[in-house]
Tab-separated table of C-alpha atoms in Angstrom:
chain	number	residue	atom	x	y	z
C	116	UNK	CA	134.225	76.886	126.694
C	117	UNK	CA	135.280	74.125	128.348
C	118	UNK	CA	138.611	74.361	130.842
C	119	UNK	CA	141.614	72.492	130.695
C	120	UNK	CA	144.173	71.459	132.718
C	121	UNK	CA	146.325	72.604	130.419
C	122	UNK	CA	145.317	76.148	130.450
C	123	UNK	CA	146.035	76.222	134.197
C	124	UNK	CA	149.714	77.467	135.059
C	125	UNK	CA	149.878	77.720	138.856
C	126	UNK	CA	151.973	79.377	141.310
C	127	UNK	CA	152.722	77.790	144.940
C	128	UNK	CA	155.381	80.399	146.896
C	129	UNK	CA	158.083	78.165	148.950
C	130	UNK	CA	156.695	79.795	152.521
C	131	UNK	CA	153.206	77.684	151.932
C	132	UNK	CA	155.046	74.780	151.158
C	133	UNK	CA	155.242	73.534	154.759
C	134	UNK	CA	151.695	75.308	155.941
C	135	UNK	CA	149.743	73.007	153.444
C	136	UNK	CA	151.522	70.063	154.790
C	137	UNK	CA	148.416	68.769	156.267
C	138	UNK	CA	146.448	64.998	155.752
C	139	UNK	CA	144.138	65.653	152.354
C	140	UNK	CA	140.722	66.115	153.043
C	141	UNK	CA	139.484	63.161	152.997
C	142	UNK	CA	141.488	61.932	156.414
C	143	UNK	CA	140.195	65.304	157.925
C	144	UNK	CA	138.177	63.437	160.553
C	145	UNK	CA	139.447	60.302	160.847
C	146	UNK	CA	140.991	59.082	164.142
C	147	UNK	CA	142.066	55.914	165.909
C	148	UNK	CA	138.739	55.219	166.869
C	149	UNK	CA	137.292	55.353	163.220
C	150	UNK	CA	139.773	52.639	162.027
C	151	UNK	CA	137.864	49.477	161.618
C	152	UNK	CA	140.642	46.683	161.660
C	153	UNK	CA	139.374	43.568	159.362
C	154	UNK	CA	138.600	40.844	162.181
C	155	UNK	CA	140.852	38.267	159.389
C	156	UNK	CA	143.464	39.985	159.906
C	157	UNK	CA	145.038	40.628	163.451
C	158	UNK	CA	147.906	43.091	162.372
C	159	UNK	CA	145.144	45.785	161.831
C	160	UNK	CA	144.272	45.911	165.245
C	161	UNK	CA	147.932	45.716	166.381
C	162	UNK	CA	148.776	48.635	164.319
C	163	UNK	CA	146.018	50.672	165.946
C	164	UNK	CA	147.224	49.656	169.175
C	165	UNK	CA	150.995	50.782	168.008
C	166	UNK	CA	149.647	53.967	166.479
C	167	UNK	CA	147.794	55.352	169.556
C	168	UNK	CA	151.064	54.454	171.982
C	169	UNK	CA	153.301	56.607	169.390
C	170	UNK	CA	150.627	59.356	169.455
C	171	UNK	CA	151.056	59.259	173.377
C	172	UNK	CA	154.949	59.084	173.335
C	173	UNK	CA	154.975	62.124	170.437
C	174	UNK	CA	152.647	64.331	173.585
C	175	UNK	CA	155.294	62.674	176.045
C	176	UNK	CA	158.727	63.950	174.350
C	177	UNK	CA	157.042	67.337	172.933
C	178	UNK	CA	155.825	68.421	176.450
C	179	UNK	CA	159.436	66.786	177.926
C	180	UNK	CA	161.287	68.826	174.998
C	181	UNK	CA	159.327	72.388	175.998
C	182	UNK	CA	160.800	71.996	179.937
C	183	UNK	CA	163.938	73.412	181.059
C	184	UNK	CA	166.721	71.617	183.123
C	185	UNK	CA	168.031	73.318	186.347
C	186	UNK	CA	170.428	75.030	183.865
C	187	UNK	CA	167.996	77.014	182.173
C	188	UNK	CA	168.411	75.010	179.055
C	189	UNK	CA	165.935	72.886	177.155
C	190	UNK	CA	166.248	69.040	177.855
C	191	UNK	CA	167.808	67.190	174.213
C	192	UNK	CA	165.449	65.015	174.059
C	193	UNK	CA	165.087	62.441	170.879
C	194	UNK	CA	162.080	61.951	168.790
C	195	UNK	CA	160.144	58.987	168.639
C	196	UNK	CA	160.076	56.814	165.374
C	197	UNK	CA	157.190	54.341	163.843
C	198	UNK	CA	157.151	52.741	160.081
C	199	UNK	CA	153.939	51.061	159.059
C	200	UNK	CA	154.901	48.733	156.868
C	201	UNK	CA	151.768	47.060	154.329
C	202	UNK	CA	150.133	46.853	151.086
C	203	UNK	CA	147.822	48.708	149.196
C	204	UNK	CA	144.354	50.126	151.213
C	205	UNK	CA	145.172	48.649	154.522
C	206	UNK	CA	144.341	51.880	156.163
C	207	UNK	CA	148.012	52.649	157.037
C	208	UNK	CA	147.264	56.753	155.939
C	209	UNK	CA	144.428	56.379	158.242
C	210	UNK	CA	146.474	55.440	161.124
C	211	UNK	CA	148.749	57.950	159.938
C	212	UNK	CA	146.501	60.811	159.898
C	213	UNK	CA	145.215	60.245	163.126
C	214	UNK	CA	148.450	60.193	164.798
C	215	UNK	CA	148.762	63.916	163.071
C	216	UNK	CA	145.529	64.549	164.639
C	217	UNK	CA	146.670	63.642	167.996
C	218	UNK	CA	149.820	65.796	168.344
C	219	UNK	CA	150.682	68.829	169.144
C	220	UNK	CA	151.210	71.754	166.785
C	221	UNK	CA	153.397	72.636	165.052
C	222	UNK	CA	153.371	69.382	162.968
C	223	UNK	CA	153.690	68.783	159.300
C	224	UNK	CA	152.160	65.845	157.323
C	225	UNK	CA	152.920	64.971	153.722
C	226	UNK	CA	153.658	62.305	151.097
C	227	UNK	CA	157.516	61.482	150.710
C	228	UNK	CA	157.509	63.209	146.901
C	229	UNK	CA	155.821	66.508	148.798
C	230	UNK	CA	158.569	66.359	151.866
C	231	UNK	CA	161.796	66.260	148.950
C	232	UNK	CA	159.688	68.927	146.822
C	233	UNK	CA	160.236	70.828	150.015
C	234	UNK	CA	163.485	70.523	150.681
C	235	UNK	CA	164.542	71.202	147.006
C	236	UNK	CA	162.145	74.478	147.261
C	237	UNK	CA	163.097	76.320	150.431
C	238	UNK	CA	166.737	74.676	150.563
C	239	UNK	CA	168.187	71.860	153.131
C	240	UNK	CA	169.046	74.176	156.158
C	241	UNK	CA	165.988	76.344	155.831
C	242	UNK	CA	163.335	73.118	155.662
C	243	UNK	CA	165.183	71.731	158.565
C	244	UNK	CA	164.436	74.688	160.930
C	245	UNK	CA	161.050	75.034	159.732
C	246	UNK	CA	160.491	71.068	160.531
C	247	UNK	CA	162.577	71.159	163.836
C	248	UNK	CA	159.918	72.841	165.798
C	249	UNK	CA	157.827	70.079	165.205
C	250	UNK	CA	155.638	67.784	167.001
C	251	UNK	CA	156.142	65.026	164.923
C	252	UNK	CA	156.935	64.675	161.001
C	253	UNK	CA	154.212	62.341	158.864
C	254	UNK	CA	155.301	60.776	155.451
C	255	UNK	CA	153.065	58.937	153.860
C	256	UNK	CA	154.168	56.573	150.796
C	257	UNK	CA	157.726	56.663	151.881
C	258	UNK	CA	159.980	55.419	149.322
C	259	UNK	CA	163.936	56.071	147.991
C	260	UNK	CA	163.862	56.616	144.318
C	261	UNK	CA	167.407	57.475	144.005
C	262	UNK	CA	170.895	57.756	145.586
C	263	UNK	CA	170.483	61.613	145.803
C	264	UNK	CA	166.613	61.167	148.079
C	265	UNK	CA	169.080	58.536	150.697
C	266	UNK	CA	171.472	61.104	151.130
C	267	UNK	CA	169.290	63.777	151.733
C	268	UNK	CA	166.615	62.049	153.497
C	269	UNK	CA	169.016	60.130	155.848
C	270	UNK	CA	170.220	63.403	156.493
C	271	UNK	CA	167.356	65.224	157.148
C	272	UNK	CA	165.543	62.578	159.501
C	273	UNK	CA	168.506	61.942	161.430
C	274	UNK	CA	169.254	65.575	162.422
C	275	UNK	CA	165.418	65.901	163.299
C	276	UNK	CA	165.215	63.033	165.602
C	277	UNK	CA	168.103	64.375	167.119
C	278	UNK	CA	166.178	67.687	167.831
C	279	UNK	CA	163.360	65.994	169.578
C	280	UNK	CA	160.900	65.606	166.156
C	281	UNK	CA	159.189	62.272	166.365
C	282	UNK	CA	158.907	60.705	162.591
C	283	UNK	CA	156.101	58.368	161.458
C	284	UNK	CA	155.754	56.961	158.317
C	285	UNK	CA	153.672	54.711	155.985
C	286	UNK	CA	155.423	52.463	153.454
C	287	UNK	CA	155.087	49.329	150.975
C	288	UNK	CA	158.915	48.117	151.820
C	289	UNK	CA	160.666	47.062	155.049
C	290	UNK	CA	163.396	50.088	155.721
C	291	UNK	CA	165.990	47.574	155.580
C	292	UNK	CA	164.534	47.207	151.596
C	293	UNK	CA	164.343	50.681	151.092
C	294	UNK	CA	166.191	51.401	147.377
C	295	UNK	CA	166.007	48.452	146.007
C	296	UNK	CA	165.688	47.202	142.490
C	297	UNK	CA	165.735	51.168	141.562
C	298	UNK	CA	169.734	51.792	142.402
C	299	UNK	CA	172.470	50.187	143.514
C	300	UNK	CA	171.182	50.233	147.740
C	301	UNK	CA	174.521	48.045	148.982
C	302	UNK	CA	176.430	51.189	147.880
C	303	UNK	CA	174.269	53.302	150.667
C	304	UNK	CA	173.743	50.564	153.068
C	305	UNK	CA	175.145	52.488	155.631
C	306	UNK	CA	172.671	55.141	154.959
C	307	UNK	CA	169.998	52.737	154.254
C	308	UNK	CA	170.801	50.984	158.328
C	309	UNK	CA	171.016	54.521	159.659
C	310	UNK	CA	167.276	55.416	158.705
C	311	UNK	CA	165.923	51.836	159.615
C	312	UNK	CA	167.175	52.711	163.274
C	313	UNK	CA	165.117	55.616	163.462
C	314	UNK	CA	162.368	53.687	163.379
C	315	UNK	CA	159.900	50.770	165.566
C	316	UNK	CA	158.239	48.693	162.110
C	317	UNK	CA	155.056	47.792	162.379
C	318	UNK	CA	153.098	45.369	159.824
C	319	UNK	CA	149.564	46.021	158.568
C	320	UNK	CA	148.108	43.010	156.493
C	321	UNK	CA	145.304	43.410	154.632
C	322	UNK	CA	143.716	42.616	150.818
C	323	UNK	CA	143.091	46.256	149.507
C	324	UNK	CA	139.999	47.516	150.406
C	325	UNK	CA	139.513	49.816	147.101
C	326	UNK	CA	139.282	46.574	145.325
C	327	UNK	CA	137.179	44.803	147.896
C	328	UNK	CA	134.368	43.207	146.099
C	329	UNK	CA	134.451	45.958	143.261
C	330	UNK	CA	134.317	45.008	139.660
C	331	UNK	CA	137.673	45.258	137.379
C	332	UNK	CA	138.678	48.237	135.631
C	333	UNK	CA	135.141	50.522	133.904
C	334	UNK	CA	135.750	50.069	130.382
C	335	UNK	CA	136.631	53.347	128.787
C	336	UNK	CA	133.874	56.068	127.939
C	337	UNK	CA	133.087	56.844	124.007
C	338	UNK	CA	135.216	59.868	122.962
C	339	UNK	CA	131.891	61.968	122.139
C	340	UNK	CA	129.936	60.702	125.380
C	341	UNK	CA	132.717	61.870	127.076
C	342	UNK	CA	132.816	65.648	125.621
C	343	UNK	CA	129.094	64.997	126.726
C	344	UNK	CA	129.528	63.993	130.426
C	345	UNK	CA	132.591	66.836	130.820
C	346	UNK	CA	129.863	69.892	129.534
C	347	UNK	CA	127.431	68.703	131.652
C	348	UNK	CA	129.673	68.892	135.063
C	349	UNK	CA	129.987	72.189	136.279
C	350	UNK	CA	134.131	72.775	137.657
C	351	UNK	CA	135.125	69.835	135.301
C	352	UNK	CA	138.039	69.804	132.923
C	353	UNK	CA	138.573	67.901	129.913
C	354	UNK	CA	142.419	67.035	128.657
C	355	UNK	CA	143.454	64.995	125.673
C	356	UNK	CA	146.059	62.480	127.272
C	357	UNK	CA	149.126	63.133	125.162
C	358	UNK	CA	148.495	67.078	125.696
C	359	UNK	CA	148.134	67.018	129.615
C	360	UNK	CA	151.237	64.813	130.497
C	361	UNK	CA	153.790	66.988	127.707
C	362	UNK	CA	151.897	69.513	130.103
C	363	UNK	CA	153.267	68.218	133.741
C	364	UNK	CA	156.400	68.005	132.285
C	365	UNK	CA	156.599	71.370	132.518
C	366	UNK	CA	155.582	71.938	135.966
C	367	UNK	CA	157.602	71.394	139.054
C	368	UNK	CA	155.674	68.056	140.859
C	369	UNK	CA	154.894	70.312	143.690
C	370	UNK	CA	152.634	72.514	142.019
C	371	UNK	CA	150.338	69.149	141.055
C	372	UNK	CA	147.773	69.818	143.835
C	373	UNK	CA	147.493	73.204	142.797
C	374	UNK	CA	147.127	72.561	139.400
C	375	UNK	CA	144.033	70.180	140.409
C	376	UNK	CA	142.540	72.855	142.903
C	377	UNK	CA	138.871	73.825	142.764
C	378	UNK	CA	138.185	70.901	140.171
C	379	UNK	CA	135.666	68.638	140.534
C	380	UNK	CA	135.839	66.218	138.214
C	381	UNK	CA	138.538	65.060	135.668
C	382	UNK	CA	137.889	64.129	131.792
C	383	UNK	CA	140.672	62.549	130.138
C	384	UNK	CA	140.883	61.828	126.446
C	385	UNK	CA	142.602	59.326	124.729
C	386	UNK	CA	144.220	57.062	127.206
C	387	UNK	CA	147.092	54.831	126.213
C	388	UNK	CA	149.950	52.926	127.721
C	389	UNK	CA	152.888	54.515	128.442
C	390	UNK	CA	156.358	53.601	128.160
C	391	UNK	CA	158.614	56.672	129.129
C	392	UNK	CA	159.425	56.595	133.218
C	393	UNK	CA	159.680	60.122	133.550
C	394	UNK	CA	156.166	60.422	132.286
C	395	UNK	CA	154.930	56.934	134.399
C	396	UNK	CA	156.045	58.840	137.296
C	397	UNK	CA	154.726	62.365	136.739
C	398	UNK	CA	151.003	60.407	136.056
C	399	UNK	CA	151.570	58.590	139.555
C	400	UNK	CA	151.772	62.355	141.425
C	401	UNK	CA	148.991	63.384	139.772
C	402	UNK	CA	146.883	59.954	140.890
C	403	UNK	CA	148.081	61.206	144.051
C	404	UNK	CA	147.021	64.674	143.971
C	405	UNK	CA	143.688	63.515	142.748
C	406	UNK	CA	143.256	60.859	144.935
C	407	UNK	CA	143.681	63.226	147.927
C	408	UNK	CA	141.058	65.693	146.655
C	409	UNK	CA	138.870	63.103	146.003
C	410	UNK	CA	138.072	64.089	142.380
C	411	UNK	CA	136.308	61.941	139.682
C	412	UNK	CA	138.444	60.570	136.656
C	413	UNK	CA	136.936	59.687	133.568
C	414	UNK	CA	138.858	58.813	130.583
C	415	UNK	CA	138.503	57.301	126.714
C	416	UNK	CA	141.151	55.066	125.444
C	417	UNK	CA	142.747	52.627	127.118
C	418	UNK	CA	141.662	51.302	130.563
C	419	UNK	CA	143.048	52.956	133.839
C	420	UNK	CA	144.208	49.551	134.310
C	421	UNK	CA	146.260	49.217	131.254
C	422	UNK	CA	148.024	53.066	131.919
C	423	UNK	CA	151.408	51.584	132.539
C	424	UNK	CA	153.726	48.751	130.568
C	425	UNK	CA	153.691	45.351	131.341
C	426	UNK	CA	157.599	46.109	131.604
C	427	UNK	CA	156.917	49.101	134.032
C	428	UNK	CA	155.028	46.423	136.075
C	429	UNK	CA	157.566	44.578	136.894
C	430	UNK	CA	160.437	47.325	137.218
C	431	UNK	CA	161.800	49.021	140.279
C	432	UNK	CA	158.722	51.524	140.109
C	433	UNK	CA	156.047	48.397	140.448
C	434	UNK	CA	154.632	49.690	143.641
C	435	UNK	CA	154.306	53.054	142.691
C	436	UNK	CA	152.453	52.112	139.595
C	437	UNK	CA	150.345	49.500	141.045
C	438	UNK	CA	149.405	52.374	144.204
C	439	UNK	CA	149.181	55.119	141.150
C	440	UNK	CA	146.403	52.510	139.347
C	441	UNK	CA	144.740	51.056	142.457
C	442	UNK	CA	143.725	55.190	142.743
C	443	UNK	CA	142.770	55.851	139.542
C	444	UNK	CA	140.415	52.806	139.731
C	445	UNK	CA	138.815	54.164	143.081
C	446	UNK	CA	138.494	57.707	141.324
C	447	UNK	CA	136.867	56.133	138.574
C	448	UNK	CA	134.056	54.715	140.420
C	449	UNK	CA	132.975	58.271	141.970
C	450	UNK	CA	129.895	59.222	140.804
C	451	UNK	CA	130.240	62.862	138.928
C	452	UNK	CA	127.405	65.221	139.732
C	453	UNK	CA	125.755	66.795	136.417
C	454	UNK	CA	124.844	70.185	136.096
């Protein structure tokens, strides 16, 4: 019989939470040296150059942090702060996964959904003495979806800077941007200022490299082909669209990877826009979750392309959905092993 996502109701306890805060496998080996910057455009190589420095500075304050003064007390020392700021497949989660790889445990690394999932799981004060022992803290895709994330992220960054925890994050909007066109961000300015002075932007320019020289969108697979193709890959799963998101909504966003675990390819059946946010964003953590794992996606329907509303498009959401579709795309051109 052939499994389903559906089927699948997993359990993640709150005291993994922060050990699988880690770069997904796919940045497992990468490093500073494996970043090839585009010779077009000179940012790249900047940003490597920026990366690296931080990477020293986060060995510099960690070792300076461990030391005690004369007094017998540890030195207050504050952490170190870096935003890359860029668009879509500029290798800015490369850079960021190699400054995880050059610090010194204990660190943490995970999207900006996956740090909040945390916080509402093991509870403000108990993430923040988890995180405070900390290297450094890496957030990829950060973003401010609502008032509630400023508050609590302002909040949370702040009082780990101040404990010597150097922060480094990847992002599509300048800090100072952070918020906007999703809430009213002039009524948390203040909070909004008090994050961008954590942090030293940096710009990385770039075209997207998953859509360098690739064809558009695969056109969708024939409903019975794609029963076919889902038999013949051993670990696969095959969903009917309307089914599998009415499914998400019923698990908590940080259970997404381990819904996906052990998986290796996706079949999805009967694609079609969608027009409900809650549901646009619950298919953007799963394009996430995916994307890190590196697992096929195959659908019928509509076109991965076509996923979200032209309205959607241009809402306060647009980069997550354009991210969310620029993965999907790139998991659609994997090649899915048959049995």
């Amino acid at each position: 019989m052939q499994e389903r996502l559906v089927d699948r109701h997993p359990e993640v306890p709150a005291d993994q939470l922060v050990a699988q805060m880690v770069p997904p496998p796919m940045f497992d080996e990468v490093s500073f040296d494996s970043y090839i910057p585009d010779p077009k455009e000179p940012s790249q190589a900047a940003a490597v150059v920026k990366a690296a420095d931080f990477a020293d500075r986060v060995n510099q304050i960690h070792k300076a942090a461990g030391k005690k003064s004369l007094f017998g007390k540890k030195k207050q020392i504050s952490g170190a702060g870096l935003y890359l700021d860029g668009g879509f497949g500029v290798g800015k989660t490369h850079l960021l996964a190699s400054i995880f790889h050059s610090s010194p445990a204990p660190k943490s690394f995970g999207t900006f959904g996956e740090l909040t999932n945390l916080v509402g799981a093991l509870g403000f004060n108990n993430a923040l003495e988890r995180l405070s022992a900390n290297s450094v803290l890496c957030i990829d895709e950060f973003e401010l979806d609502d008032p509630g994330d400023t508050m609590l992220v302002s909040r949370l960054l702040t009082e780990l800077s101040a404990r010597g925890v150097s922060i480094a994050t990847t992002s599509n909007t300048l800090p100072g941007q952070l918020g906007e066109g999703r809430f009213a961000a002039s009524d948390f300015l203040r909070e909004i200022k008090k994050l961008g002075a954590i942090f030293e932007p940096v710009r990385v320019d770039g075209p997207d490299y998953r859509h360098r020289d690739l064809p558009p969108a695969p056109e969708p697979t024939a409903p019975e082909l794609l029963a076919e193709r889902a038999a013949a890959a051993p670990g696969a799963t095959l969903d009917e669209f309307d089914a599998l998101v009415r499914h998400l909504s019923t698990l908590h966003p940080s259970k997404f990877g381990a819904l996906i675990s052990g998986v290796s390819a996706v079949y999805i059946s009967g694609v079609h826009t969608v027009t409900d946010q809650n549901v646009a964003l619950r298919i953007v953590v799963l394009a996430d979750r995916l994307y890190d794992a590196s697992i096929p996606v195959t659908v019928s329907g509509a076109k991965l392309d076509e996923i979200f509303s032209a309205e959607m498009l241009e809402g306060g959401y647009r980069k997550k959905y354009l991210r969310a579709i620029s993965r999907l795309l790139a998991l659609s051109r994997f090649e899915v092993s048959p049995a």
